[in-house]
Amino acid sequence: MLNLRYKFKEVLTQAGLLEGKPAALWRLARFDKPIGTFLVLWPAMWALWIASDGLPSALHLFVFVSGAIAMRAAGCVINDIADRNIDGHVERTKARPLAAGELSLKDAIIFFVVLCFSALLLVLCLNTSAIVWSFGALALACIYPFMKRYTFLPQVFLGAAFAWSIPMAFAAVIEKVPALAWIIFTATLLWTVAYDTIYAMMDREDDLKIGVKSTAILFGNA
């Protein structure tokens, strides 16, 4: 999978598609760091396989894999839009395209809309129940980046966003969301809080200086 990604990136580079603004958009969406896409995709795959008794349809696989790519990218873009005045003060994020001035706010907003519209087109291939649940995914993607200003638990909102594909998958396959789906949802949420708290430890000192909240700060003071 990683070799395929590097070959794809090499082809785009040779074609001149990863220079200037396209390169900045590529990095804004974190296409160069696909681990986040896998973290979004795995819960969706768990739910699809369980809901479909181990035999998910080709359509569902296509929609949820493509949707994970699109919505993870959209989430990264809206996150950088929200943090554009903060990222420059954090060592790990100061080179991000918006913080570094490689892209304008307008560029980022247009890109976000394009990604969300792509995800919408995918969701429209599913049944009405899944479409209704998809609005929750969009809401969480838009809300999460701002939570670090108001609560020490932004990772909980991130966990909910990453786990939201679980009720969507069950709704897409069986048109309902049973208790099992919420058990998997809760486990995924807690798992996400755990690994993102570890990730947030890298920014703890910078976050304390600029007043950004996280579970890394909350648990560190416990």
Short mmCIF file of C-alpha atoms in Angstrom, two decimals:
data_model
loop_
_atom_site.label_atom_id
_atom_site.label_comp_id
_atom_site.label_asym_id
_atom_site.label_seq_id
_atom_site.Cartn_x
_atom_site.Cartn_y
_atom_site.Cartn_z
CA MET A 1 0.00 0.00 0.00
CA LEU A 2 2.80 2.43 0.94
CA ASN A 3 4.80 1.50 -2.18
CA LEU A 4 1.70 2.20 -4.29
CA ARG A 5 1.31 5.59 -2.62
CA TYR A 6 4.94 6.52 -3.31
CA LYS A 7 4.65 5.44 -6.94
CA PHE A 8 1.45 7.48 -7.33
CA LYS A 9 3.16 10.50 -5.78
CA GLU A 10 6.17 10.01 -8.05
CA VAL A 11 3.93 9.98 -11.14
CA LEU A 12 2.19 13.19 -10.02
CA THR A 13 5.54 14.84 -9.32
CA GLN A 14 6.93 13.92 -12.74
CA ALA A 15 3.78 15.32 -14.33
CA GLY A 16 4.33 18.62 -12.50
CA LEU A 17 1.11 18.24 -10.50
CA LEU A 18 2.81 18.46 -7.12
CA GLU A 19 4.40 21.86 -7.52
CA GLY A 20 3.19 25.25 -6.34
CA LYS A 21 -0.46 25.43 -5.27
CA PRO A 22 -1.31 21.78 -6.14
CA ALA A 23 1.53 20.67 -3.87
CA ALA A 24 0.26 22.90 -1.07
CA LEU A 25 -3.29 21.54 -1.47
CA TRP A 26 -1.91 17.99 -1.43
CA ARG A 27 -0.22 18.68 1.91
CA LEU A 28 -3.22 20.62 3.26
CA ALA A 29 -5.36 17.50 2.75
CA ARG A 30 -2.57 15.35 4.29
CA PHE A 31 -2.53 13.10 1.24
CA ASP A 32 1.19 12.77 1.98
CA LYS A 33 0.32 11.25 5.39
CA PRO A 34 -2.26 8.51 4.75
CA ILE A 35 -2.24 6.97 8.24
CA GLY A 36 -5.10 9.30 9.21
CA THR A 37 -7.19 7.92 6.34
CA PHE A 38 -6.64 4.39 7.61
CA LEU A 39 -7.72 5.46 11.10
CA VAL A 40 -10.97 6.77 9.61
CA LEU A 41 -11.39 3.77 7.31
CA TRP A 42 -10.83 0.89 9.74
CA PRO A 43 -13.95 1.53 11.89
CA ALA A 44 -16.05 1.76 8.74
CA MET A 45 -14.66 -1.56 7.51
CA TRP A 46 -15.29 -3.24 10.89
CA ALA A 47 -18.91 -2.09 10.77
CA LEU A 48 -19.43 -3.04 7.12
CA TRP A 49 -18.05 -6.54 7.60
CA ILE A 50 -20.11 -7.15 10.74
CA ALA A 51 -23.33 -5.64 9.38
CA SER A 52 -23.08 -7.63 6.15
CA ASP A 53 -22.03 -10.94 7.80
CA GLY A 54 -18.59 -10.77 6.23
CA LEU A 55 -19.73 -10.08 2.66
CA PRO A 56 -19.97 -6.31 2.05
CA SER A 57 -21.10 -5.28 -1.40
CA ALA A 58 -18.74 -3.71 -3.93
CA LEU A 59 -20.83 -0.53 -3.85
CA HIS A 60 -20.56 -0.20 -0.07
CA LEU A 61 -16.82 -0.83 -0.16
CA PHE A 62 -16.33 1.77 -2.89
CA VAL A 63 -18.46 4.40 -1.13
CA PHE A 64 -16.93 3.97 2.32
CA VAL A 65 -13.31 3.71 1.14
CA SER A 66 -13.65 6.75 -1.13
CA GLY A 67 -15.68 8.58 1.50
CA ALA A 68 -13.01 7.98 4.13
CA ILE A 69 -10.40 9.51 1.83
CA ALA A 70 -12.57 12.52 1.00
CA MET A 71 -13.80 13.23 4.54
CA ARG A 72 -10.44 12.73 6.19
CA ALA A 73 -9.02 15.25 3.71
CA ALA A 74 -11.94 17.63 4.35
CA GLY A 75 -11.41 17.28 8.08
CA CYS A 76 -7.75 18.22 7.74
CA VAL A 77 -8.63 21.24 5.63
CA ILE A 78 -11.28 22.59 8.03
CA ASN A 79 -8.91 21.91 10.92
CA ASP A 80 -6.21 24.05 9.31
CA ILE A 81 -8.75 26.75 8.49
CA ALA A 82 -9.78 26.89 12.14
CA ASP A 83 -6.17 26.83 13.36
CA ARG A 84 -4.62 29.11 10.75
CA ASN A 85 -3.75 31.73 13.40
CA ILE A 86 -2.57 29.13 15.91
CA ASP A 87 -0.48 26.73 13.83
CA GLY A 88 2.28 29.27 13.28
CA HIS A 89 2.99 29.28 17.04
CA VAL A 90 3.31 25.49 17.31
CA GLU A 91 6.58 23.88 16.25
CA ARG A 92 4.95 20.79 14.71
CA THR A 93 2.40 22.73 12.63
CA LYS A 94 4.10 26.00 11.68
CA ALA A 95 5.01 24.74 8.19
CA ARG A 96 1.43 23.84 7.25
CA PRO A 97 0.35 25.53 4.00
CA LEU A 98 -2.13 28.00 5.52
CA ALA A 99 0.08 28.90 8.46
CA ALA A 100 3.07 29.33 6.14
CA GLY A 101 1.14 31.52 3.70
CA GLU A 102 1.38 29.09 0.78
CA LEU A 103 -2.40 29.14 0.36
CA SER A 104 -5.07 31.75 0.94
CA LEU A 105 -8.11 31.25 3.15
CA LYS A 106 -10.24 31.34 -0.03
CA ASP A 107 -8.18 28.51 -1.55
CA ALA A 108 -8.74 26.37 1.53
CA ILE A 109 -12.47 27.06 1.75
CA ILE A 110 -13.02 26.22 -1.94
CA PHE A 111 -11.03 23.00 -1.52
CA PHE A 112 -13.09 22.09 1.56
CA VAL A 113 -16.34 22.60 -0.33
CA VAL A 114 -15.09 20.47 -3.24
CA LEU A 115 -14.13 17.63 -0.90
CA CYS A 116 -17.47 17.78 0.94
CA PHE A 117 -19.36 17.82 -2.36
CA SER A 118 -17.40 14.76 -3.49
CA ALA A 119 -18.35 12.99 -0.26
CA LEU A 120 -21.98 14.00 -0.77
CA LEU A 121 -22.03 12.46 -4.25
CA LEU A 122 -20.74 9.22 -2.74
CA VAL A 123 -23.30 9.23 0.08
CA LEU A 124 -26.13 9.71 -2.43
CA CYS A 125 -25.32 6.20 -3.70
CA LEU A 126 -26.54 4.83 -0.33
CA ASN A 127 -30.03 4.43 1.11
CA THR A 128 -31.99 7.21 2.81
CA SER A 129 -31.10 6.03 6.32
CA ALA A 130 -27.36 6.27 5.65
CA ILE A 131 -27.79 9.67 4.00
CA VAL A 132 -29.53 11.00 7.11
CA TRP A 133 -26.76 9.68 9.36
CA SER A 134 -24.13 11.30 7.11
CA PHE A 135 -25.15 14.78 8.24
CA GLY A 136 -23.82 13.91 11.68
CA ALA A 137 -20.43 13.14 10.14
CA LEU A 138 -20.32 16.53 8.46
CA ALA A 139 -21.37 18.32 11.65
CA LEU A 140 -18.65 16.59 13.69
CA ALA A 141 -16.01 17.33 11.06
CA CYS A 142 -16.89 21.04 11.23
CA ILE A 143 -17.25 21.21 15.03
CA TYR A 144 -14.16 19.29 16.14
CA PRO A 145 -11.48 21.83 15.10
CA PHE A 146 -13.03 24.52 17.30
CA MET A 147 -13.48 22.38 20.43
CA LYS A 148 -9.90 22.88 21.63
CA ARG A 149 -10.83 26.49 22.38
CA TYR A 150 -13.68 25.55 24.71
CA THR A 151 -13.03 22.15 26.27
CA PHE A 152 -10.18 19.94 27.43
CA LEU A 153 -11.89 17.04 25.63
CA PRO A 154 -11.55 17.83 21.91
CA GLN A 155 -10.27 14.28 21.42
CA VAL A 156 -13.73 13.00 22.39
CA PHE A 157 -15.23 14.95 19.48
CA LEU A 158 -12.48 13.61 17.20
CA GLY A 159 -13.29 10.10 18.37
CA ALA A 160 -16.96 10.61 17.60
CA ALA A 161 -16.07 11.95 14.14
CA PHE A 162 -13.81 8.97 13.37
CA ALA A 163 -16.42 6.51 14.69
CA TRP A 164 -19.42 8.04 12.91
CA SER A 165 -18.95 5.78 9.91
CA ILE A 166 -20.04 2.88 12.14
CA PRO A 167 -23.72 3.83 12.47
CA MET A 168 -23.60 4.95 8.84
CA ALA A 169 -22.35 1.54 7.73
CA PHE A 170 -25.00 -0.34 9.68
CA ALA A 171 -27.68 2.00 8.34
CA ALA A 172 -26.41 1.46 4.79
CA VAL A 173 -26.50 -2.32 5.10
CA ILE A 174 -29.49 -3.12 7.35
CA GLU A 175 -31.23 0.29 7.51
CA LYS A 176 -31.02 0.47 11.30
CA VAL A 177 -28.40 1.05 13.99
CA PRO A 178 -28.50 -1.74 16.58
CA ALA A 179 -26.92 -1.78 20.05
CA LEU A 180 -23.89 -3.64 18.63
CA ALA A 181 -23.11 -0.63 16.45
CA TRP A 182 -23.00 1.63 19.51
CA ILE A 183 -20.70 -0.79 21.34
CA ILE A 184 -18.27 -0.64 18.41
CA PHE A 185 -18.77 3.13 18.24
CA THR A 186 -17.88 3.56 21.93
CA ALA A 187 -14.82 1.31 21.65
CA THR A 188 -13.61 3.27 18.62
CA LEU A 189 -14.20 6.60 20.35
CA LEU A 190 -12.17 5.52 23.40
CA TRP A 191 -9.42 4.09 21.19
CA THR A 192 -9.21 7.39 19.29
CA VAL A 193 -9.06 9.42 22.52
CA ALA A 194 -6.18 7.21 23.70
CA TYR A 195 -3.98 7.45 20.61
CA ASP A 196 -4.73 11.13 19.95
CA THR A 197 -3.89 12.02 23.55
CA ILE A 198 -0.47 10.44 23.00
CA TYR A 199 -0.17 12.41 19.75
CA ALA A 200 -1.20 15.64 21.52
CA MET A 201 1.62 15.23 24.03
CA MET A 202 3.99 16.53 21.34
CA ASP A 203 2.19 19.89 21.37
CA ARG A 204 1.54 20.11 25.12
CA GLU A 205 4.07 22.82 25.93
CA ASP A 206 3.12 24.97 22.94
CA ASP A 207 -0.59 24.46 23.70
CA LEU A 208 -0.10 25.61 27.29
CA LYS A 209 1.58 28.79 26.06
CA ILE A 210 -1.17 29.74 23.61
CA GLY A 211 -4.13 28.53 25.68
CA VAL A 212 -5.22 25.59 23.52
CA LYS A 213 -6.92 22.74 25.41
CA SER A 214 -6.52 18.98 25.02
CA THR A 215 -6.75 15.72 26.93
CA ALA A 216 -2.94 15.72 27.03
CA ILE A 217 -3.14 18.82 29.22
CA LEU A 218 -6.17 17.59 31.19
CA PHE A 219 -4.69 14.20 32.06
CA GLY A 220 -1.25 15.70 32.63
CA ASN A 221 -2.70 17.89 35.35
CA ALA A 222 -4.74 15.08 36.92
#
